[in-house]
């Protein structure tokens, strides 16, 4: 037994010494800020070659330069994940630079909150387009680079869901529906692509402190089809949910996650530590929803 434990310890030591993702190529969408940026940096520090994808190219370039500054390997690709030409654009850039693809992390997204009875069609349609259609189209386009018989390399798809997709949420019928759909998509990929050695998993986030969850009163917005859409959660400004035993009553850990904590869950699912994990939804929620 002692000898076996020593062998396991040595194996894990070797993994960490060379990086959990050394030599592997990953596309991360929405990688210029928040969870996506953390994932890009953390993956690169674990040896991955990272394709930093973001709607605004200069923002993607900043993250790529940050990665290169500590000796990592990254390229930046700008483009709207919902655009018809996006999958070809990002895949062509990836294969031209690195010659292969190991992982796709479909992280790009946003919220467009409205109560159900006032939810307009365009607010419904855009979230289905970005959160469901866009990941589907990128994954489908990547099939020739991932569904390769006999390829023993570590390969995976990671799609991002949410506690809203698991349990629903007031004011988020569009977001909840999209994030629930992602889970079904992921399980189907796991069944269809598993025979080729490709794993597919969903990661469902709870409260993570990013621009999407900052106080709505701070006035952050994004532009969607020429319209300004407010970001954030009402009532989470100064004084709200202060640390303490009664803080965040729906989260057993009584706090939200940092973007790095959220990205670490992605790292686990992409790495060989999860080599027999597929079709799973990993809840990174601090215990919310249990």
PDB file of C-alpha atoms in Angstrom:
ATOM      1  CA  UNK A   1       0.000   0.000   0.000  1.00  0.00           C
ATOM      2  CA  UNK A   2       2.771   2.419   0.950  1.00  0.00           C
ATOM      3  CA  UNK A   3       4.521   1.744  -2.342  1.00  0.00           C
ATOM      4  CA  UNK A   4       1.303   2.360  -4.275  1.00  0.00           C
ATOM      5  CA  UNK A   5       0.689   5.659  -2.462  1.00  0.00           C
ATOM      6  CA  UNK A   6       4.237   6.704  -3.249  1.00  0.00           C
ATOM      7  CA  UNK A   7       3.655   5.917  -6.957  1.00  0.00           C
ATOM      8  CA  UNK A   8       0.452   7.983  -7.013  1.00  0.00           C
ATOM      9  CA  UNK A   9       2.163  10.858  -5.223  1.00  0.00           C
ATOM     10  CA  UNK A  10       5.022  10.747  -7.698  1.00  0.00           C
ATOM     11  CA  UNK A  11       2.601  10.737 -10.637  1.00  0.00           C
ATOM     12  CA  UNK A  12       0.753  13.809  -9.328  1.00  0.00           C
ATOM     13  CA  UNK A  13       4.080  15.520  -8.624  1.00  0.00           C
ATOM     14  CA  UNK A  14       5.151  14.967 -12.223  1.00  0.00           C
ATOM     15  CA  UNK A  15       1.867  16.366 -13.525  1.00  0.00           C
ATOM     16  CA  UNK A  16       2.251  19.530 -11.485  1.00  0.00           C
ATOM     17  CA  UNK A  17       5.931  19.961 -12.283  1.00  0.00           C
ATOM     18  CA  UNK A  18       5.269  20.041 -16.008  1.00  0.00           C
ATOM     19  CA  UNK A  19       1.893  21.782 -15.828  1.00  0.00           C
ATOM     20  CA  UNK A  20      -1.534  20.205 -15.965  1.00  0.00           C
ATOM     21  CA  UNK A  21      -2.054  21.327 -19.577  1.00  0.00           C
ATOM     22  CA  UNK A  22       1.464  21.428 -20.973  1.00  0.00           C
ATOM     23  CA  UNK A  23       1.469  21.543 -24.761  1.00  0.00           C
ATOM     24  CA  UNK A  24      -2.313  21.512 -25.027  1.00  0.00           C
ATOM     25  CA  UNK A  25      -4.204  24.110 -27.061  1.00  0.00           C
ATOM     26  CA  UNK A  26      -7.342  25.770 -25.721  1.00  0.00           C
ATOM     27  CA  UNK A  27      -9.824  28.263 -27.136  1.00  0.00           C
ATOM     28  CA  UNK A  28     -11.514  30.371 -24.460  1.00  0.00           C
ATOM     29  CA  UNK A  29     -14.333  32.686 -25.507  1.00  0.00           C
ATOM     30  CA  UNK A  30     -15.098  35.819 -23.531  1.00  0.00           C
ATOM     31  CA  UNK A  31     -11.540  35.697 -22.258  1.00  0.00           C
ATOM     32  CA  UNK A  32     -10.724  39.383 -21.779  1.00  0.00           C
ATOM     33  CA  UNK A  33     -12.278  39.872 -18.367  1.00  0.00           C
ATOM     34  CA  UNK A  34     -13.853  38.144 -15.395  1.00  0.00           C
ATOM     35  CA  UNK A  35     -13.848  34.352 -15.316  1.00  0.00           C
ATOM     36  CA  UNK A  36     -12.618  34.106 -18.905  1.00  0.00           C
ATOM     37  CA  UNK A  37      -9.521  36.183 -18.249  1.00  0.00           C
ATOM     38  CA  UNK A  38      -8.744  34.202 -15.101  1.00  0.00           C
ATOM     39  CA  UNK A  39      -9.105  30.962 -17.045  1.00  0.00           C
ATOM     40  CA  UNK A  40      -6.809  32.186 -19.816  1.00  0.00           C
ATOM     41  CA  UNK A  41      -4.087  33.145 -17.330  1.00  0.00           C
ATOM     42  CA  UNK A  42      -4.443  30.035 -15.151  1.00  0.00           C
ATOM     43  CA  UNK A  43      -4.486  27.676 -18.145  1.00  0.00           C
ATOM     44  CA  UNK A  44      -1.398  29.370 -19.569  1.00  0.00           C
ATOM     45  CA  UNK A  45       0.427  29.026 -16.246  1.00  0.00           C
ATOM     46  CA  UNK A  46      -0.350  25.300 -16.419  1.00  0.00           C
ATOM     47  CA  UNK A  47       1.376  25.104 -19.803  1.00  0.00           C
ATOM     48  CA  UNK A  48      -1.550  25.540 -22.213  1.00  0.00           C
ATOM     49  CA  UNK A  49      -1.293  27.479 -25.448  1.00  0.00           C
ATOM     50  CA  UNK A  50      -4.251  29.817 -25.158  1.00  0.00           C
ATOM     51  CA  UNK A  51      -6.389  31.352 -27.866  1.00  0.00           C
ATOM     52  CA  UNK A  52      -7.847  34.420 -26.160  1.00  0.00           C
ATOM     53  CA  UNK A  53     -11.143  35.201 -27.850  1.00  0.00           C
ATOM     54  CA  UNK A  54     -13.086  38.380 -27.173  1.00  0.00           C
ATOM     55  CA  UNK A  55     -15.547  40.595 -29.024  1.00  0.00           C
ATOM     56  CA  UNK A  56     -13.171  43.579 -28.833  1.00  0.00           C
ATOM     57  CA  UNK A  57      -9.754  42.600 -30.198  1.00  0.00           C
ATOM     58  CA  UNK A  58      -7.639  45.120 -28.216  1.00  0.00           C
ATOM     59  CA  UNK A  59      -9.017  43.682 -24.968  1.00  0.00           C
ATOM     60  CA  UNK A  60      -8.063  40.165 -26.071  1.00  0.00           C
ATOM     61  CA  UNK A  61      -4.602  41.414 -27.027  1.00  0.00           C
ATOM     62  CA  UNK A  62      -4.048  42.817 -23.536  1.00  0.00           C
ATOM     63  CA  UNK A  63      -4.666  39.398 -21.984  1.00  0.00           C
ATOM     64  CA  UNK A  64      -2.482  37.658 -24.573  1.00  0.00           C
ATOM     65  CA  UNK A  65       0.338  40.109 -23.813  1.00  0.00           C
ATOM     66  CA  UNK A  66      -0.137  39.529 -20.085  1.00  0.00           C
ATOM     67  CA  UNK A  67       0.305  35.801 -20.669  1.00  0.00           C
ATOM     68  CA  UNK A  68       3.384  36.292 -22.828  1.00  0.00           C
ATOM     69  CA  UNK A  69       4.901  38.538 -20.156  1.00  0.00           C
ATOM     70  CA  UNK A  70       5.221  35.618 -17.727  1.00  0.00           C
ATOM     71  CA  UNK A  71       6.507  33.265 -20.434  1.00  0.00           C
ATOM     72  CA  UNK A  72       3.211  31.783 -21.559  1.00  0.00           C
ATOM     73  CA  UNK A  73       2.015  31.219 -25.107  1.00  0.00           C
ATOM     74  CA  UNK A  74      -1.125  32.957 -26.384  1.00  0.00           C
ATOM     75  CA  UNK A  75      -2.736  34.595 -29.375  1.00  0.00           C
ATOM     76  CA  UNK A  76      -5.686  36.992 -29.485  1.00  0.00           C
ATOM     77  CA  UNK A  77      -8.665  36.627 -31.801  1.00  0.00           C
ATOM     78  CA  UNK A  78     -11.373  39.274 -31.955  1.00  0.00           C
ATOM     79  CA  UNK A  79     -14.936  38.655 -33.026  1.00  0.00           C
ATOM     80  CA  UNK A  80     -18.549  38.282 -31.987  1.00  0.00           C
ATOM     81  CA  UNK A  81     -19.186  34.659 -30.967  1.00  0.00           C
ATOM     82  CA  UNK A  82     -22.684  34.994 -32.397  1.00  0.00           C
ATOM     83  CA  UNK A  83     -21.490  35.989 -35.866  1.00  0.00           C
ATOM     84  CA  UNK A  84     -21.868  33.413 -38.620  1.00  0.00           C
ATOM     85  CA  UNK A  85     -18.189  33.588 -39.540  1.00  0.00           C
ATOM     86  CA  UNK A  86     -16.850  33.371 -35.981  1.00  0.00           C
ATOM     87  CA  UNK A  87     -16.218  29.595 -35.727  1.00  0.00           C
ATOM     88  CA  UNK A  88     -14.160  29.516 -38.920  1.00  0.00           C
ATOM     89  CA  UNK A  89     -12.270  32.658 -37.926  1.00  0.00           C
ATOM     90  CA  UNK A  90     -11.174  31.426 -34.510  1.00  0.00           C
ATOM     91  CA  UNK A  91     -10.477  27.864 -35.645  1.00  0.00           C
ATOM     92  CA  UNK A  92      -8.441  28.974 -38.658  1.00  0.00           C
ATOM     93  CA  UNK A  93      -6.320  31.197 -36.407  1.00  0.00           C
ATOM     94  CA  UNK A  94      -5.863  28.388 -33.879  1.00  0.00           C
ATOM     95  CA  UNK A  95      -4.822  25.737 -36.387  1.00  0.00           C
ATOM     96  CA  UNK A  96      -2.592  28.140 -38.317  1.00  0.00           C
ATOM     97  CA  UNK A  97      -0.685  29.008 -35.144  1.00  0.00           C
ATOM     98  CA  UNK A  98      -0.680  25.751 -33.190  1.00  0.00           C
ATOM     99  CA  UNK A  99      -1.694  23.012 -35.611  1.00  0.00           C
ATOM    100  CA  UNK A 100      -4.182  21.340 -33.290  1.00  0.00           C
ATOM    101  CA  UNK A 101      -6.945  21.867 -30.743  1.00  0.00           C
ATOM    102  CA  UNK A 102      -7.410  20.169 -27.372  1.00  0.00           C
ATOM    103  CA  UNK A 103     -10.059  22.156 -25.522  1.00  0.00           C
ATOM    104  CA  UNK A 104     -12.883  24.598 -26.106  1.00  0.00           C
ATOM    105  CA  UNK A 105     -14.176  26.647 -23.176  1.00  0.00           C
ATOM    106  CA  UNK A 106     -17.459  28.297 -24.165  1.00  0.00           C
ATOM    107  CA  UNK A 107     -17.439  31.073 -21.603  1.00  0.00           C
ATOM    108  CA  UNK A 108     -18.710  34.160 -23.483  1.00  0.00           C
ATOM    109  CA  UNK A 109     -22.052  35.492 -22.354  1.00  0.00           C
ATOM    110  CA  UNK A 110     -24.065  38.120 -20.540  1.00  0.00           C
ATOM    111  CA  UNK A 111     -27.427  38.649 -18.891  1.00  0.00           C
ATOM    112  CA  UNK A 112     -30.415  40.626 -20.200  1.00  0.00           C
ATOM    113  CA  UNK A 113     -32.798  40.584 -17.267  1.00  0.00           C
ATOM    114  CA  UNK A 114     -36.524  41.248 -17.515  1.00  0.00           C
ATOM    115  CA  UNK A 115     -39.514  39.876 -15.682  1.00  0.00           C
ATOM    116  CA  UNK A 116     -41.236  37.175 -17.715  1.00  0.00           C
ATOM    117  CA  UNK A 117     -44.372  39.197 -18.479  1.00  0.00           C
ATOM    118  CA  UNK A 118     -42.308  42.097 -19.847  1.00  0.00           C
ATOM    119  CA  UNK A 119     -39.584  40.062 -21.576  1.00  0.00           C
ATOM    120  CA  UNK A 120     -39.390  41.107 -25.263  1.00  0.00           C
ATOM    121  CA  UNK A 121     -38.595  38.674 -28.065  1.00  0.00           C
ATOM    122  CA  UNK A 122     -35.236  40.256 -28.818  1.00  0.00           C
ATOM    123  CA  UNK A 123     -34.050  39.792 -25.211  1.00  0.00           C
ATOM    124  CA  UNK A 124     -35.042  36.133 -25.439  1.00  0.00           C
ATOM    125  CA  UNK A 125     -33.518  35.529 -28.863  1.00  0.00           C
ATOM    126  CA  UNK A 126     -30.132  37.137 -28.231  1.00  0.00           C
ATOM    127  CA  UNK A 127     -29.446  35.023 -25.136  1.00  0.00           C
ATOM    128  CA  UNK A 128     -30.334  31.802 -26.941  1.00  0.00           C
ATOM    129  CA  UNK A 129     -28.055  32.916 -29.781  1.00  0.00           C
ATOM    130  CA  UNK A 130     -25.045  33.682 -27.586  1.00  0.00           C
ATOM    131  CA  UNK A 131     -25.402  31.030 -24.880  1.00  0.00           C
ATOM    132  CA  UNK A 132     -26.664  28.062 -26.929  1.00  0.00           C
ATOM    133  CA  UNK A 133     -26.368  28.583 -30.680  1.00  0.00           C
ATOM    134  CA  UNK A 134     -22.859  30.059 -30.561  1.00  0.00           C
ATOM    135  CA  UNK A 135     -21.316  27.226 -28.499  1.00  0.00           C
ATOM    136  CA  UNK A 136     -23.081  24.653 -30.681  1.00  0.00           C
ATOM    137  CA  UNK A 137     -21.751  26.212 -33.899  1.00  0.00           C
ATOM    138  CA  UNK A 138     -18.180  26.470 -32.596  1.00  0.00           C
ATOM    139  CA  UNK A 139     -18.189  22.878 -31.360  1.00  0.00           C
ATOM    140  CA  UNK A 140     -19.680  21.606 -34.613  1.00  0.00           C
ATOM    141  CA  UNK A 141     -17.061  23.460 -36.655  1.00  0.00           C
ATOM    142  CA  UNK A 142     -14.293  22.014 -34.445  1.00  0.00           C
ATOM    143  CA  UNK A 143     -15.333  18.414 -35.131  1.00  0.00           C
ATOM    144  CA  UNK A 144     -12.577  17.710 -37.700  1.00  0.00           C
ATOM    145  CA  UNK A 145      -9.934  18.712 -35.139  1.00  0.00           C
ATOM    146  CA  UNK A 146     -11.393  16.804 -32.188  1.00  0.00           C
ATOM    147  CA  UNK A 147     -13.269  13.717 -33.442  1.00  0.00           C
ATOM    148  CA  UNK A 148     -10.076  11.928 -34.412  1.00  0.00           C
ATOM    149  CA  UNK A 149      -9.971   8.152 -34.046  1.00  0.00           C
ATOM    150  CA  UNK A 150      -6.950   6.889 -32.191  1.00  0.00           C
ATOM    151  CA  UNK A 151      -5.963  10.308 -30.847  1.00  0.00           C
ATOM    152  CA  UNK A 152      -4.894   9.724 -27.243  1.00  0.00           C
ATOM    153  CA  UNK A 153      -4.340  13.380 -26.350  1.00  0.00           C
ATOM    154  CA  UNK A 154      -6.376  14.982 -23.595  1.00  0.00           C
ATOM    155  CA  UNK A 155      -9.341  16.718 -25.293  1.00  0.00           C
ATOM    156  CA  UNK A 156     -12.486  18.274 -23.853  1.00  0.00           C
ATOM    157  CA  UNK A 157     -15.374  20.660 -24.263  1.00  0.00           C
ATOM    158  CA  UNK A 158     -16.401  22.859 -21.322  1.00  0.00           C
ATOM    159  CA  UNK A 159     -19.681  24.748 -21.542  1.00  0.00           C
ATOM    160  CA  UNK A 160     -20.672  27.322 -18.950  1.00  0.00           C
ATOM    161  CA  UNK A 161     -24.054  27.105 -17.229  1.00  0.00           C
ATOM    162  CA  UNK A 162     -25.370  28.702 -14.041  1.00  0.00           C
ATOM    163  CA  UNK A 163     -27.454  28.127 -10.936  1.00  0.00           C
ATOM    164  CA  UNK A 164     -30.145  29.911 -12.943  1.00  0.00           C
ATOM    165  CA  UNK A 165     -30.038  27.060 -15.450  1.00  0.00           C
ATOM    166  CA  UNK A 166     -30.294  24.504 -12.641  1.00  0.00           C
ATOM    167  CA  UNK A 167     -32.986  26.149 -10.517  1.00  0.00           C
ATOM    168  CA  UNK A 168     -34.398  29.110 -12.462  1.00  0.00           C
ATOM    169  CA  UNK A 169     -34.243  32.693 -11.230  1.00  0.00           C
ATOM    170  CA  UNK A 170     -36.598  35.623 -10.964  1.00  0.00           C
ATOM    171  CA  UNK A 171     -36.128  38.029 -13.865  1.00  0.00           C
ATOM    172  CA  UNK A 172     -33.995  35.583 -15.840  1.00  0.00           C
ATOM    173  CA  UNK A 173     -36.349  33.389 -17.864  1.00  0.00           C
ATOM    174  CA  UNK A 174     -34.229  33.930 -20.988  1.00  0.00           C
ATOM    175  CA  UNK A 175     -30.915  33.303 -19.219  1.00  0.00           C
ATOM    176  CA  UNK A 176     -32.222  30.319 -17.231  1.00  0.00           C
ATOM    177  CA  UNK A 177     -33.631  28.668 -20.352  1.00  0.00           C
ATOM    178  CA  UNK A 178     -30.363  29.138 -22.242  1.00  0.00           C
ATOM    179  CA  UNK A 179     -28.241  27.851 -19.388  1.00  0.00           C
ATOM    180  CA  UNK A 180     -30.490  24.808 -18.962  1.00  0.00           C
ATOM    181  CA  UNK A 181     -30.192  24.067 -22.691  1.00  0.00           C
ATOM    182  CA  UNK A 182     -26.402  24.092 -22.418  1.00  0.00           C
ATOM    183  CA  UNK A 183     -26.556  21.125 -20.045  1.00  0.00           C
ATOM    184  CA  UNK A 184     -28.515  19.019 -22.528  1.00  0.00           C
ATOM    185  CA  UNK A 185     -26.146  20.023 -25.324  1.00  0.00           C
ATOM    186  CA  UNK A 186     -23.136  19.008 -23.255  1.00  0.00           C
ATOM    187  CA  UNK A 187     -24.525  15.603 -22.327  1.00  0.00           C
ATOM    188  CA  UNK A 188     -25.245  14.900 -25.993  1.00  0.00           C
ATOM    189  CA  UNK A 189     -21.687  15.836 -26.977  1.00  0.00           C
ATOM    190  CA  UNK A 190     -20.378  13.517 -24.251  1.00  0.00           C
ATOM    191  CA  UNK A 191     -22.353  10.614 -25.746  1.00  0.00           C
ATOM    192  CA  UNK A 192     -21.550  11.333 -29.392  1.00  0.00           C
ATOM    193  CA  UNK A 193     -17.884  12.272 -29.044  1.00  0.00           C
ATOM    194  CA  UNK A 194     -16.929  10.015 -26.136  1.00  0.00           C
ATOM    195  CA  UNK A 195     -15.914   7.184 -28.496  1.00  0.00           C
ATOM    196  CA  UNK A 196     -13.304   9.542 -29.942  1.00  0.00           C
ATOM    197  CA  UNK A 197     -11.847  10.225 -26.499  1.00  0.00           C
ATOM    198  CA  UNK A 198     -13.380  13.701 -26.197  1.00  0.00           C
ATOM    199  CA  UNK A 199     -14.883  14.589 -22.836  1.00  0.00           C
ATOM    200  CA  UNK A 200     -17.677  17.156 -22.493  1.00  0.00           C
ATOM    201  CA  UNK A 201     -18.687  18.782 -19.218  1.00  0.00           C
ATOM    202  CA  UNK A 202     -20.702  21.721 -17.975  1.00  0.00           C
ATOM    203  CA  UNK A 203     -19.664  24.045 -15.195  1.00  0.00           C
ATOM    204  CA  UNK A 204     -22.516  25.805 -13.393  1.00  0.00           C
ATOM    205  CA  UNK A 205     -21.496  28.921 -11.532  1.00  0.00           C
ATOM    206  CA  UNK A 206     -23.209  30.547  -8.617  1.00  0.00           C
ATOM    207  CA  UNK A 207     -22.312  34.048  -7.484  1.00  0.00           C
ATOM    208  CA  UNK A 208     -18.925  35.026  -8.886  1.00  0.00           C
ATOM    209  CA  UNK A 209     -17.760  38.603  -8.396  1.00  0.00           C
ATOM    210  CA  UNK A 210     -17.510  39.954 -11.950  1.00  0.00           C
ATOM    211  CA  UNK A 211     -19.017  42.861 -13.873  1.00  0.00           C
ATOM    212  CA  UNK A 212     -22.142  40.751 -14.449  1.00  0.00           C
ATOM    213  CA  UNK A 213     -22.779  40.486 -10.708  1.00  0.00           C
ATOM    214  CA  UNK A 214     -21.657  43.897  -9.481  1.00  0.00           C
ATOM    215  CA  UNK A 215     -24.230  46.310  -8.101  1.00  0.00           C
ATOM    216  CA  UNK A 216     -26.658  47.330 -10.832  1.00  0.00           C
ATOM    217  CA  UNK A 217     -26.639  50.777  -9.270  1.00  0.00           C
ATOM    218  CA  UNK A 218     -23.055  51.224 -10.486  1.00  0.00           C
ATOM    219  CA  UNK A 219     -24.453  51.690 -13.972  1.00  0.00           C
ATOM    220  CA  UNK A 220     -22.366  49.228 -16.004  1.00  0.00           C
ATOM    221  CA  UNK A 221     -23.847  48.501 -19.433  1.00  0.00           C
ATOM    222  CA  UNK A 222     -23.119  46.646 -22.635  1.00  0.00           C
ATOM    223  CA  UNK A 223     -24.412  47.435 -26.105  1.00  0.00           C
ATOM    224  CA  UNK A 224     -26.524  44.796 -27.848  1.00  0.00           C
ATOM    225  CA  UNK A 225     -27.781  45.533 -31.356  1.00  0.00           C
ATOM    226  CA  UNK A 226     -27.488  49.245 -30.692  1.00  0.00           C
ATOM    227  CA  UNK A 227     -29.288  49.090 -27.333  1.00  0.00           C
ATOM    228  CA  UNK A 228     -27.694  49.696 -23.946  1.00  0.00           C
ATOM    229  CA  UNK A 229     -28.382  46.832 -21.545  1.00  0.00           C
ATOM    230  CA  UNK A 230     -27.760  47.294 -17.820  1.00  0.00           C
ATOM    231  CA  UNK A 231     -25.500  44.770 -16.099  1.00  0.00           C
ATOM    232  CA  UNK A 232     -25.411  43.766 -12.454  1.00  0.00           C
ATOM    233  CA  UNK A 233     -27.728  42.751  -9.637  1.00  0.00           C
ATOM    234  CA  UNK A 234     -30.002  45.276  -7.905  1.00  0.00           C
ATOM    235  CA  UNK A 235     -29.366  45.953  -4.229  1.00  0.00           C
ATOM    236  CA  UNK A 236     -25.816  44.666  -4.032  1.00  0.00           C
ATOM    237  CA  UNK A 237     -24.118  48.018  -3.507  1.00  0.00           C
ATOM    238  CA  UNK A 238     -22.140  49.182  -0.446  1.00  0.00           C
ATOM    239  CA  UNK A 239     -23.507  47.711   2.762  1.00  0.00           C
ATOM    240  CA  UNK A 240     -25.320  44.829   1.103  1.00  0.00           C
ATOM    241  CA  UNK A 241     -24.290  41.259   1.901  1.00  0.00           C
ATOM    242  CA  UNK A 242     -21.420  42.229   4.168  1.00  0.00           C
ATOM    243  CA  UNK A 243     -19.326  39.290   5.441  1.00  0.00           C
ATOM    244  CA  UNK A 244     -20.712  37.632   8.532  1.00  0.00           C
ATOM    245  CA  UNK A 245     -22.860  34.724   9.673  1.00  0.00           C
ATOM    246  CA  UNK A 246     -25.990  36.156   8.005  1.00  0.00           C
ATOM    247  CA  UNK A 247     -24.325  37.258   4.790  1.00  0.00           C
ATOM    248  CA  UNK A 248     -25.483  35.636   1.567  1.00  0.00           C
ATOM    249  CA  UNK A 249     -28.114  33.481   3.306  1.00  0.00           C
ATOM    250  CA  UNK A 250     -28.599  31.253   0.259  1.00  0.00           C
ATOM    251  CA  UNK A 251     -24.882  30.387   0.024  1.00  0.00           C
ATOM    252  CA  UNK A 252     -23.593  28.053   2.760  1.00  0.00           C
ATOM    253  CA  UNK A 253     -20.054  29.411   2.387  1.00  0.00           C
ATOM    254  CA  UNK A 254     -21.519  32.889   3.017  1.00  0.00           C
ATOM    255  CA  UNK A 255     -19.635  34.612   0.207  1.00  0.00           C
ATOM    256  CA  UNK A 256     -19.271  34.821  -3.534  1.00  0.00           C
ATOM    257  CA  UNK A 257     -16.373  33.358  -5.504  1.00  0.00           C
ATOM    258  CA  UNK A 258     -13.459  35.182  -7.068  1.00  0.00           C
ATOM    259  CA  UNK A 259     -12.974  34.781 -10.832  1.00  0.00           C
ATOM    260  CA  UNK A 260      -9.857  32.697 -10.116  1.00  0.00           C
ATOM    261  CA  UNK A 261     -11.843  30.287  -7.932  1.00  0.00           C
ATOM    262  CA  UNK A 262     -14.378  29.898 -10.714  1.00  0.00           C
ATOM    263  CA  UNK A 263     -11.658  29.340 -13.328  1.00  0.00           C
ATOM    264  CA  UNK A 264     -10.013  26.668 -11.180  1.00  0.00           C
ATOM    265  CA  UNK A 265     -13.121  24.548 -11.688  1.00  0.00           C
ATOM    266  CA  UNK A 266     -12.612  24.877 -15.441  1.00  0.00           C
ATOM    267  CA  UNK A 267      -8.979  23.875 -15.044  1.00  0.00           C
ATOM    268  CA  UNK A 268      -9.964  20.703 -13.220  1.00  0.00           C
ATOM    269  CA  UNK A 269     -12.440  19.706 -15.928  1.00  0.00           C
ATOM    270  CA  UNK A 270      -9.942  20.358 -18.725  1.00  0.00           C
ATOM    271  CA  UNK A 271      -7.042  18.591 -17.035  1.00  0.00           C
ATOM    272  CA  UNK A 272      -6.170  14.926 -16.920  1.00  0.00           C
ATOM    273  CA  UNK A 273      -7.262  14.941 -13.271  1.00  0.00           C
ATOM    274  CA  UNK A 274     -10.766  14.680 -14.770  1.00  0.00           C
ATOM    275  CA  UNK A 275      -9.791  12.062 -17.340  1.00  0.00           C
ATOM    276  CA  UNK A 276     -12.847   9.898 -16.575  1.00  0.00           C
ATOM    277  CA  UNK A 277     -15.279  12.753 -16.001  1.00  0.00           C
ATOM    278  CA  UNK A 278     -17.658  13.363 -18.901  1.00  0.00           C
ATOM    279  CA  UNK A 279     -21.279  14.433 -19.203  1.00  0.00           C
ATOM    280  CA  UNK A 280     -21.038  15.958 -15.736  1.00  0.00           C
ATOM    281  CA  UNK A 281     -22.277  19.315 -14.459  1.00  0.00           C
ATOM    282  CA  UNK A 282     -19.825  20.673 -11.894  1.00  0.00           C
ATOM    283  CA  UNK A 283     -21.530  23.104  -9.531  1.00  0.00           C
ATOM    284  CA  UNK A 284     -19.171  25.869  -8.398  1.00  0.00           C
ATOM    285  CA  UNK A 285     -21.655  27.629  -6.184  1.00  0.00           C
ATOM    286  CA  UNK A 286     -20.382  27.662  -2.589  1.00  0.00           C
ATOM    287  CA  UNK A 287     -23.188  25.215  -1.833  1.00  0.00           C
ATOM    288  CA  UNK A 288     -26.047  27.341  -3.189  1.00  0.00           C
ATOM    289  CA  UNK A 289     -29.021  25.312  -4.322  1.00  0.00           C
ATOM    290  CA  UNK A 290     -28.378  22.225  -2.220  1.00  0.00           C
TER     291      UNK A 290
END
